[in-house]
Amino acid sequence: MRSRPLKVALLGCGVVGSEVARIMTTHADDLAARIGAPVELAGVAVRRPDKVRGGVPAELITTDATALVKRGDIDVVVEVIGGIEPARSLITTAFEHGASVVSANKALLAQDGATLYAAADQHGQDLYYEAAVAGAIPLIRPLRESLAGDKINRVMGIVNGTTNFILDKMDTSGAGYSEALDEATALGYAEADPTADVEGFDAAAKAAILAGIAFHTRVRLDDVYREGMTEVTAADFASAKQMGCTIKLLAICERAADGGSVTARVHPAMIPLSHPLASVREAYNAVFVEAEAAGRLMFYGPGAGGSPTASAVLGDLVAVCRNRLNEATGPGESAYTRLPVSPMGEVVTRYHISLDVADKPGVLAQVATVFAEHGVSIDTVRQQGRQDGDGEASLVVVTHRAPDAALSGTVEALRKLDTVRGVASIMRVEGE
Amino acid sequence: MRSRPLKVALLGCGVVGSEVARIMTTHADDLAARIGAPVELAGVAVRRPDKVRGGVPAELITTDATALVKRGDIDVVVEVIGGIEPARSLITTAFEHGASVVSANKALLAQDGATLYAAADQHGQDLYYEAAVAGAIPLIRPLRESLAGDKINRVMGIVNGTTNFILDKMDTSGAGYSEALDEATALGYAEADPTADVEGFDAAAKAAILAGIAFHTRVRLDDVYREGMTEVTAADFASAKQMGCTIKLLAICERAADGGSVTARVHPAMIPLSHPLASVREAYNAVFVEAEAAGRLMFYGPGAGGSPTASAVLGDLVAVCRNRLNEATGPGESAYTRLPVSPMGEVVTRYHISLDVADKPGVLAQVATVFAEHGVSIDTVRQQGRQDGDGEASLVVVTHRAPDAALSGTVEALRKLDTVRGVASIMRVEGE
Ligand SMILES: NC(=O)c1ccc[n+]([C@@H]2O[C@H](COP(=O)([O-])OP(=O)(O)OC[C@H]3O[C@@H](n4cnc5c(N)ncnc54)[C@H](OP(=O)(O)O)[C@@H]3O)[C@@H](O)[C@H]2O)c1
Ligand SMILES: NC(=O)c1ccc[n+]([C@@H]2O[C@H](COP(=O)([O-])OP(=O)(O)OC[C@H]3O[C@@H](n4cnc5c(N)ncnc54)[C@H](OP(=O)(O)O)[C@@H]3O)[C@@H](O)[C@H]2O)c1
């Protein structure tokens, strides 16, 4: 074992950073044995220097993160500040000054991963970010390395714990969205401003990262179609149950059938109860991967939280330190396929549509004609008269697989029919 | 990209090897792009040279595996022959002649992994074997690398597809063991001689490998307690159902509560239906990992089959080739904790015991006294008179957690009681 320690600069000492610091201290011997050299916490950058940080020696604390990464003797920078700036500048500065980087920053990686990869590559440094997607669940490494000899066709996952907690509550208790959100907030599963989670921004960032890795191409946050889950109602859950399904907010990355392009999207979807993702409860995350040779794999675990996320950060830290002792680097960006990202209109899937229609003969024929005209083939229709006998009925149509654009066209035309009083809900059906 | 190819020697071209050869040919461009250099199949060793092997050029076939690994220009040897010899000698010879090795050979790794690791280390070569445990499921790499910064306390898994298929059939159809085995054989899930699977030898080899990696110590096949699943009956499944459980053949590797030793074992066990492993159907595998910081993770997928296993082999091949281009090696054996393996008697778990007893007053008190005398605390007892009124009743006892030795002592003493006519079954209860 080498006696000279590898020096680590920790940027950020919040939920994740404080756990990283704690484990680095309490498990120093194990880390040293696994790396082949001791690791030393050389400095910790924060915003508020006077906050008491249990276990972190006061002399390590600094508010000058830039000076810390420029010191020149730092081997690895662990970035757990979050957000775009100053994180991005700090990471590129770290590379320029001969340090490798471990980051948990999904927002930055999704928005500007290419810049970071290029900087790492230019300076011969590592950029690892297992913690950025699905917290503690090993996912980036299995996709980048274990499946490096395979062809991944599809990645479909529950990658946001907050929304899964809310949807699970709605499913099990029959609660509405806002009631379930209140419970999630009270229990600390949702932030005061839950927008990033419930509107699907967080999941979309992860989808961009996953799609890029899975398909060896470049996918940016803007390439990801995104629909949040704030419109999901108790009635949707009732419809899902009737179909033997539940509703999950899914991040789905797919290779097109002809292999010439990829898609990435985030939206709520019905999935059959028999699908492994259907039984992912509470704030857990799980990601389902379909590969040509490996078949169907699933990875399951806690998607967030200080200590699970720190576990992923530390796994990367060990890998990066080992690479350093080997004077080597791990796999960098792999975007050689240059597959374009197709728009949502080209995604092919199934749909569950609830319509409020006039309760009179001929309506079903009219509706069916609209679907046929748009090339959307119907799988099943369920028609039911309303209890209140006000001359309205509801019609539930489940389609076969069709392009999203064809479905949008169908819905637009349906809205124009006199006999269609309203489109109560449209939900994609996945996982069959 | 380097233009000179890396040369691969394939030892064995059976179920797994033929798929490795096929994918290396059909996906050559992808592999080259991911590695940074082309890979070339330099030779394929088999036993029967005249067998037609679609897609493998006849001039590559040889029956002299030793000469192939001694050629001197081989970068990576892929060993998919199986068994102890000649696989072991071929692997060590490969290291001596400057090649790294990818193997799927669980039997050899469990029996003599230390020798292989030492040889790899001595010659500065890589030894990778993701395919040896749970086929296509990325597991070795997540345990060795992703969780390298964490402390794993428990690995519990379904690591044999044949036995899971049989148990799943028994559970869903109420079939007995031999009927379910027949179906598994007819469908190709069980081999003509199913001993290695149904007696737990295959799972025990995997348990040894997993325990060694998880706890950074050396665990050999002989250290693993092993009980097969041939004695599991339809009545056991009925008892399990009454407890809200199902029965699985589990491989369980645990760190003792005091951290000073580890255990590894394979046996059938009841697990609650709510446990993620309970819903693993058919021949699928899944492994549940509990780590200090990461929490509870699960990895799920196909545990065997030519193409899933080839996926794992090729992932390793890409990693080993990349290491080679970097003039580096990946993580070798990590056995620094030197934790001893405790015998089965020290394993602490819960038990479900069915007794045939005399149907008369005082029996329960007698039985309860025996448990108490051995320090085994009872959780629940269910007593039921037999339908046929022959003076016998059955008594089902579920215990709290107790050492296996205490339970064995209890059972021995119970058998000596006049009022106990027989011990119908003893089954461990896990996953709570
Ligand atoms: N929390 C999770 O469960 C989780 C899961 C997966 C990934 N992540 C990712 O991990 C990263 C960190 O998340 P977190 O939850 O730990 O955030 P957090 O609790 O808000 O901590 C952020 C830390 O960064 C420090 N900081 C902020 N601006 C700074 C600046 N300009 N210079 C120096 N330090 C600065 C803060 O200092 P003060 O302490 O002085 O305020 C704080 O210590 C984010 O990228 C997040 O997306 C988090
Ligand atoms: N099959 C699976 O699903 C699976 C899953 C996980 C791991 N594995 C492991 O993968 C390995 C291979 O399994 P498999 O199912 O592919 O076995 P297999 O179908 O029996 O193939 C074995 C191959 O090795 C060749 N061979 C045997 N003895 C040889 C010798 N002395 N010299 C040269 N070649 C020899 C055979 O040649 P011939 O073709 O001429 O007979 C055959 O091509 C085993 O370690 C197994 O445990 C298999």
PDB file of N, CA, C and O in Angstrom, chain A residues 82-131:
ATOM      1  N   GLY A  82     -24.329  21.127  -6.473  1.00  0.00           N
ATOM      2  CA  GLY A  82     -25.552  21.092  -7.272  1.00  0.00           C
ATOM      3  C   GLY A  82     -25.714  22.354  -8.102  1.00  0.00           C
ATOM      4  O   GLY A  82     -24.957  23.319  -7.933  1.00  0.00           O
ATOM      5  N   GLY A  83     -26.684  22.331  -9.043  1.00  0.00           N
ATOM      6  CA  GLY A  83     -26.951  23.494  -9.892  1.00  0.00           C
ATOM      7  C   GLY A  83     -25.894  23.662 -10.983  1.00  0.00           C
ATOM      8  O   GLY A  83     -24.935  22.909 -11.060  1.00  0.00           O
ATOM      9  N   ILE A  84     -26.106  24.669 -11.836  1.00  0.00           N
ATOM     10  CA  ILE A  84     -25.208  24.831 -12.985  1.00  0.00           C
ATOM     11  C   ILE A  84     -23.937  25.599 -12.590  1.00  0.00           C
ATOM     12  O   ILE A  84     -22.831  25.092 -12.736  1.00  0.00           O
ATOM     13  N   GLU A  85     -24.084  26.814 -12.118  1.00  0.00           N
ATOM     14  CA  GLU A  85     -22.897  27.568 -11.675  1.00  0.00           C
ATOM     15  C   GLU A  85     -22.996  27.793 -10.173  1.00  0.00           C
ATOM     16  O   GLU A  85     -24.102  27.962  -9.668  1.00  0.00           O
ATOM     17  N   PRO A  86     -21.889  27.759  -9.454  1.00  0.00           N
ATOM     18  CA  PRO A  86     -20.500  27.663  -9.906  1.00  0.00           C
ATOM     19  C   PRO A  86     -20.020  26.237 -10.174  1.00  0.00           C
ATOM     20  O   PRO A  86     -18.845  26.042 -10.483  1.00  0.00           O
ATOM     21  N   ALA A  87     -20.931  25.233 -10.078  1.00  0.00           N
ATOM     22  CA  ALA A  87     -20.472  23.847 -10.188  1.00  0.00           C
ATOM     23  C   ALA A  87     -19.680  23.594 -11.482  1.00  0.00           C
ATOM     24  O   ALA A  87     -18.595  23.013 -11.466  1.00  0.00           O
ATOM     25  N   ARG A  88     -20.243  24.094 -12.613  1.00  0.00           N
ATOM     26  CA  ARG A  88     -19.577  23.800 -13.892  1.00  0.00           C
ATOM     27  C   ARG A  88     -18.165  24.369 -13.949  1.00  0.00           C
ATOM     28  O   ARG A  88     -17.219  23.677 -14.315  1.00  0.00           O
ATOM     29  N   SER A  89     -18.031  25.636 -13.561  1.00  0.00           N
ATOM     30  CA  SER A  89     -16.698  26.254 -13.608  1.00  0.00           C
ATOM     31  C   SER A  89     -15.740  25.552 -12.665  1.00  0.00           C
ATOM     32  O   SER A  89     -14.555  25.374 -12.978  1.00  0.00           O
ATOM     33  N   LEU A  90     -16.234  25.173 -11.501  1.00  0.00           N
ATOM     34  CA  LEU A  90     -15.365  24.498 -10.542  1.00  0.00           C
ATOM     35  C   LEU A  90     -14.874  23.163 -11.099  1.00  0.00           C
ATOM     36  O   LEU A  90     -13.707  22.794 -10.942  1.00  0.00           O
ATOM     37  N   ILE A  91     -15.761  22.444 -11.781  1.00  0.00           N
ATOM     38  CA  ILE A  91     -15.367  21.142 -12.335  1.00  0.00           C
ATOM     39  C   ILE A  91     -14.334  21.317 -13.440  1.00  0.00           C
ATOM     40  O   ILE A  91     -13.310  20.630 -13.465  1.00  0.00           O
ATOM     41  N   THR A  92     -14.585  22.262 -14.339  1.00  0.00           N
ATOM     42  CA  THR A  92     -13.608  22.418 -15.420  1.00  0.00           C
ATOM     43  C   THR A  92     -12.276  22.946 -14.868  1.00  0.00           C
ATOM     44  O   THR A  92     -11.206  22.525 -15.310  1.00  0.00           O
ATOM     45  N   THR A  93     -12.349  23.811 -13.881  1.00  0.00           N
ATOM     46  CA  THR A  93     -11.106  24.285 -13.241  1.00  0.00           C
ATOM     47  C   THR A  93     -10.354  23.115 -12.594  1.00  0.00           C
ATOM     48  O   THR A  93      -9.126  23.045 -12.644  1.00  0.00           O
ATOM     49  N   ALA A  94     -11.106  22.220 -11.980  1.00  0.00           N
ATOM     50  CA  ALA A  94     -10.474  21.045 -11.356  1.00  0.00           C
ATOM     51  C   ALA A  94      -9.687  20.250 -12.400  1.00  0.00           C
ATOM     52  O   ALA A  94      -8.522  19.907 -12.183  1.00  0.00           O
ATOM     53  N   PHE A  95     -10.311  19.995 -13.550  1.00  0.00           N
ATOM     54  CA  PHE A  95      -9.626  19.242 -14.603  1.00  0.00           C
ATOM     55  C   PHE A  95      -8.344  19.973 -15.022  1.00  0.00           C
ATOM     56  O   PHE A  95      -7.289  19.366 -15.174  1.00  0.00           O
ATOM     57  N   GLU A  96      -8.490  21.305 -15.212  1.00  0.00           N
ATOM     58  CA  GLU A  96      -7.323  22.095 -15.646  1.00  0.00           C
ATOM     59  C   GLU A  96      -6.168  21.996 -14.654  1.00  0.00           C
ATOM     60  O   GLU A  96      -5.007  22.119 -15.026  1.00  0.00           O
ATOM     61  N   HIS A  97      -6.513  21.794 -13.386  1.00  0.00           N
ATOM     62  CA  HIS A  97      -5.462  21.732 -12.367  1.00  0.00           C
ATOM     63  C   HIS A  97      -5.120  20.303 -11.969  1.00  0.00           C
ATOM     64  O   HIS A  97      -4.615  20.055 -10.876  1.00  0.00           O
ATOM     65  N   GLY A  98      -5.419  19.376 -12.873  1.00  0.00           N
ATOM     66  CA  GLY A  98      -4.906  18.017 -12.692  1.00  0.00           C
ATOM     67  C   GLY A  98      -5.692  17.143 -11.745  1.00  0.00           C
ATOM     68  O   GLY A  98      -5.190  16.104 -11.299  1.00  0.00           O
ATOM     69  N   ALA A  99      -6.926  17.509 -11.453  1.00  0.00           N
ATOM     70  CA  ALA A  99      -7.734  16.651 -10.578  1.00  0.00           C
ATOM     71  C   ALA A  99      -8.801  15.927 -11.392  1.00  0.00           C
ATOM     72  O   ALA A  99      -9.281  16.436 -12.410  1.00  0.00           O
ATOM     73  N   SER A 100      -9.178  14.731 -10.953  1.00  0.00           N
ATOM     74  CA  SER A 100     -10.346  14.065 -11.500  1.00  0.00           C
ATOM     75  C   SER A 100     -11.563  14.500 -10.694  1.00  0.00           C
ATOM     76  O   SER A 100     -11.423  15.095  -9.623  1.00  0.00           O
ATOM     77  N   VAL A 101     -12.769  14.206 -11.222  1.00  0.00           N
ATOM     78  CA  VAL A 101     -13.982  14.708 -10.577  1.00  0.00           C
ATOM     79  C   VAL A 101     -15.011  13.601 -10.395  1.00  0.00           C
ATOM     80  O   VAL A 101     -15.226  12.780 -11.286  1.00  0.00           O
ATOM     81  N   VAL A 102     -15.615  13.605  -9.203  1.00  0.00           N
ATOM     82  CA  VAL A 102     -16.796  12.793  -8.934  1.00  0.00           C
ATOM     83  C   VAL A 102     -17.923  13.773  -8.647  1.00  0.00           C
ATOM     84  O   VAL A 102     -17.761  14.666  -7.820  1.00  0.00           O
ATOM     85  N   SER A 103     -19.048  13.624  -9.329  1.00  0.00           N
ATOM     86  CA  SER A 103     -20.150  14.562  -9.150  1.00  0.00           C
ATOM     87  C   SER A 103     -21.470  13.830  -9.008  1.00  0.00           C
ATOM     88  O   SER A 103     -21.628  12.713  -9.501  1.00  0.00           O
ATOM     89  N   ALA A 104     -22.413  14.463  -8.326  1.00  0.00           N
ATOM     90  CA  ALA A 104     -23.762  13.905  -8.185  1.00  0.00           C
ATOM     91  C   ALA A 104     -24.764  14.797  -8.904  1.00  0.00           C
ATOM     92  O   ALA A 104     -25.968  14.679  -8.720  1.00  0.00           O
ATOM     93  N   ASN A 105     -24.238  15.672  -9.761  1.00  0.00           N
ATOM     94  CA  ASN A 105     -25.022  16.786 -10.284  1.00  0.00           C
ATOM     95  C   ASN A 105     -25.763  16.441 -11.583  1.00  0.00           C
ATOM     96  O   ASN A 105     -25.269  16.694 -12.685  1.00  0.00           O
ATOM     97  N   LYS A 106     -26.960  15.891 -11.447  1.00  0.00           N
ATOM     98  CA  LYS A 106     -27.714  15.466 -12.631  1.00  0.00           C
ATOM     99  C   LYS A 106     -28.097  16.650 -13.515  1.00  0.00           C
ATOM    100  O   LYS A 106     -28.085  16.551 -14.735  1.00  0.00           O
ATOM    101  N   ALA A 107     -28.453  17.785 -12.879  1.00  0.00           N
ATOM    102  CA  ALA A 107     -28.897  18.939 -13.658  1.00  0.00           C
ATOM    103  C   ALA A 107     -27.784  19.381 -14.606  1.00  0.00           C
ATOM    104  O   ALA A 107     -27.996  19.570 -15.809  1.00  0.00           O
ATOM    105  N   LEU A 108     -26.588  19.513 -14.064  1.00  0.00           N
ATOM    106  CA  LEU A 108     -25.455  19.963 -14.870  1.00  0.00           C
ATOM    107  C   LEU A 108     -25.082  18.929 -15.934  1.00  0.00           C
ATOM    108  O   LEU A 108     -24.842  19.272 -17.094  1.00  0.00           O
ATOM    109  N   LEU A 109     -25.051  17.663 -15.558  1.00  0.00           N
ATOM    110  CA  LEU A 109     -24.669  16.632 -16.522  1.00  0.00           C
ATOM    111  C   LEU A 109     -25.657  16.538 -17.660  1.00  0.00           C
ATOM    112  O   LEU A 109     -25.282  16.291 -18.810  1.00  0.00           O
ATOM    113  N   ALA A 110     -26.951  16.700 -17.343  1.00  0.00           N
ATOM    114  CA  ALA A 110     -27.968  16.607 -18.392  1.00  0.00           C
ATOM    115  C   ALA A 110     -27.897  17.812 -19.307  1.00  0.00           C
ATOM    116  O   ALA A 110     -28.096  17.712 -20.506  1.00  0.00           O
ATOM    117  N   GLN A 111     -27.600  18.970 -18.729  1.00  0.00           N
ATOM    118  CA  GLN A 111     -27.608  20.180 -19.536  1.00  0.00           C
ATOM    119  C   GLN A 111     -26.329  20.339 -20.338  1.00  0.00           C
ATOM    120  O   GLN A 111     -26.354  20.795 -21.469  1.00  0.00           O
ATOM    121  N   ASP A 112     -25.210  19.956 -19.747  1.00  0.00           N
ATOM    122  CA  ASP A 112     -23.942  20.283 -20.389  1.00  0.00           C
ATOM    123  C   ASP A 112     -22.878  19.205 -20.186  1.00  0.00           C
ATOM    124  O   ASP A 112     -21.698  19.514 -20.043  1.00  0.00           O
ATOM    125  N   GLY A 113     -23.309  17.966 -20.194  1.00  0.00           N
ATOM    126  CA  GLY A 113     -22.370  16.864 -19.993  1.00  0.00           C
ATOM    127  C   GLY A 113     -21.233  16.869 -21.008  1.00  0.00           C
ATOM    128  O   GLY A 113     -20.080  16.602 -20.664  1.00  0.00           O
ATOM    129  N   ALA A 114     -21.566  17.230 -22.254  1.00  0.00           N
ATOM    130  CA  ALA A 114     -20.552  17.171 -23.311  1.00  0.00           C
ATOM    131  C   ALA A 114     -19.361  18.065 -22.999  1.00  0.00           C
ATOM    132  O   ALA A 114     -18.204  17.690 -23.214  1.00  0.00           O
ATOM    133  N   THR A 115     -19.639  19.269 -22.480  1.00  0.00           N
ATOM    134  CA  THR A 115     -18.556  20.198 -22.123  1.00  0.00           C
ATOM    135  C   THR A 115     -17.664  19.592 -21.041  1.00  0.00           C
ATOM    136  O   THR A 115     -16.438  19.664 -21.108  1.00  0.00           O
ATOM    137  N   LEU A 116     -18.309  18.980 -20.043  1.00  0.00           N
ATOM    138  CA  LEU A 116     -17.540  18.400 -18.946  1.00  0.00           C
ATOM    139  C   LEU A 116     -16.684  17.238 -19.444  1.00  0.00           C
ATOM    140  O   LEU A 116     -15.511  17.121 -19.098  1.00  0.00           O
ATOM    141  N   TYR A 117     -17.306  16.361 -20.240  1.00  0.00           N
ATOM    142  CA  TYR A 117     -16.565  15.221 -20.782  1.00  0.00           C
ATOM    143  C   TYR A 117     -15.365  15.695 -21.590  1.00  0.00           C
ATOM    144  O   TYR A 117     -14.270  15.140 -21.501  1.00  0.00           O
ATOM    145  N   ALA A 118     -15.601  16.717 -22.422  1.00  0.00           N
ATOM    146  CA  ALA A 118     -14.513  17.213 -23.280  1.00  0.00           C
ATOM    147  C   ALA A 118     -13.372  17.740 -22.414  1.00  0.00           C
ATOM    148  O   ALA A 118     -12.195  17.489 -22.701  1.00  0.00           O
ATOM    149  N   ALA A 119     -13.711  18.463 -21.357  1.00  0.00           N
ATOM    150  CA  ALA A 119     -12.669  19.017 -20.477  1.00  0.00           C
ATOM    151  C   ALA A 119     -11.907  17.891 -19.773  1.00  0.00           C
ATOM    152  O   ALA A 119     -10.683  17.945 -19.653  1.00  0.00           O
ATOM    153  N   ALA A 120     -12.645  16.879 -19.311  1.00  0.00           N
ATOM    154  CA  ALA A 120     -11.989  15.746 -18.647  1.00  0.00           C
ATOM    155  C   ALA A 120     -11.018  15.077 -19.611  1.00  0.00           C
ATOM    156  O   ALA A 120      -9.860  14.800 -19.277  1.00  0.00           O
ATOM    157  N   ASP A 121     -11.501  14.880 -20.825  1.00  0.00           N
ATOM    158  CA  ASP A 121     -10.722  14.193 -21.841  1.00  0.00           C
ATOM    159  C   ASP A 121      -9.466  14.991 -22.192  1.00  0.00           C
ATOM    160  O   ASP A 121      -8.361  14.449 -22.267  1.00  0.00           O
ATOM    161  N   GLN A 122      -9.670  16.278 -22.373  1.00  0.00           N
ATOM    162  CA  GLN A 122      -8.548  17.146 -22.749  1.00  0.00           C
ATOM    163  C   GLN A 122      -7.420  17.083 -21.723  1.00  0.00           C
ATOM    164  O   GLN A 122      -6.239  17.109 -22.072  1.00  0.00           O
ATOM    165  N   HIS A 123      -7.797  16.988 -20.448  1.00  0.00           N
ATOM    166  CA  HIS A 123      -6.783  17.004 -19.390  1.00  0.00           C
ATOM    167  C   HIS A 123      -6.457  15.609 -18.858  1.00  0.00           C
ATOM    168  O   HIS A 123      -5.757  15.481 -17.857  1.00  0.00           O
ATOM    169  N   GLY A 124      -6.989  14.580 -19.527  1.00  0.00           N
ATOM    170  CA  GLY A 124      -6.675  13.213 -19.112  1.00  0.00           C
ATOM    171  C   GLY A 124      -7.170  12.885 -17.713  1.00  0.00           C
ATOM    172  O   GLY A 124      -6.499  12.185 -16.954  1.00  0.00           O
ATOM    173  N   GLN A 125      -8.341  13.397 -17.377  1.00  0.00           N
ATOM    174  CA  GLN A 125      -8.893  13.150 -16.043  1.00  0.00           C
ATOM    175  C   GLN A 125     -10.193  12.342 -16.128  1.00  0.00           C
ATOM    176  O   GLN A 125     -10.819  12.271 -17.180  1.00  0.00           O
ATOM    177  N   ASP A 126     -10.578  11.783 -14.991  1.00  0.00           N
ATOM    178  CA  ASP A 126     -11.833  11.036 -14.919  1.00  0.00           C
ATOM    179  C   ASP A 126     -13.003  11.930 -14.525  1.00  0.00           C
ATOM    180  O   ASP A 126     -12.839  12.850 -13.720  1.00  0.00           O
ATOM    181  N   LEU A 127     -14.182  11.620 -15.067  1.00  0.00           N
ATOM    182  CA  LEU A 127     -15.436  12.239 -14.636  1.00  0.00           C
ATOM    183  C   LEU A 127     -16.402  11.099 -14.332  1.00  0.00           C
ATOM    184  O   LEU A 127     -16.832  10.387 -15.233  1.00  0.00           O
ATOM    185  N   TYR A 128     -16.714  10.892 -13.061  1.00  0.00           N
ATOM    186  CA  TYR A 128     -17.635   9.825 -12.654  1.00  0.00           C
ATOM    187  C   TYR A 128     -18.859  10.452 -11.996  1.00  0.00           C
ATOM    188  O   TYR A 128     -18.742  11.462 -11.297  1.00  0.00           O
ATOM    189  N   TYR A 129     -20.037   9.833 -12.163  1.00  0.00           N
ATOM    190  CA  TYR A 129     -21.246  10.468 -11.640  1.00  0.00           C
ATOM    191  C   TYR A 129     -22.359   9.457 -11.368  1.00  0.00           C
ATOM    192  O   TYR A 129     -23.527   9.685 -11.686  1.00  0.00           O
ATOM    193  N   GLU A 130     -21.989   8.322 -10.793  1.00  0.00           N
ATOM    194  CA  GLU A 130     -22.984   7.291 -10.461  1.00  0.00           C
ATOM    195  C   GLU A 130     -24.148   7.854  -9.639  1.00  0.00           C
ATOM    196  O   GLU A 130     -25.302   7.446  -9.799  1.00  0.00           O
ATOM    197  N   ALA A 131     -23.856   8.791  -8.734  1.00  0.00           N
ATOM    198  CA  ALA A 131     -24.888   9.311  -7.840  1.00  0.00           C
ATOM    199  C   ALA A 131     -25.907  10.194  -8.545  1.00  0.00           C
ATOM    200  O   ALA A 131     -26.970  10.492  -7.990  1.00  0.00           O
TER     201      ALA A 131
END
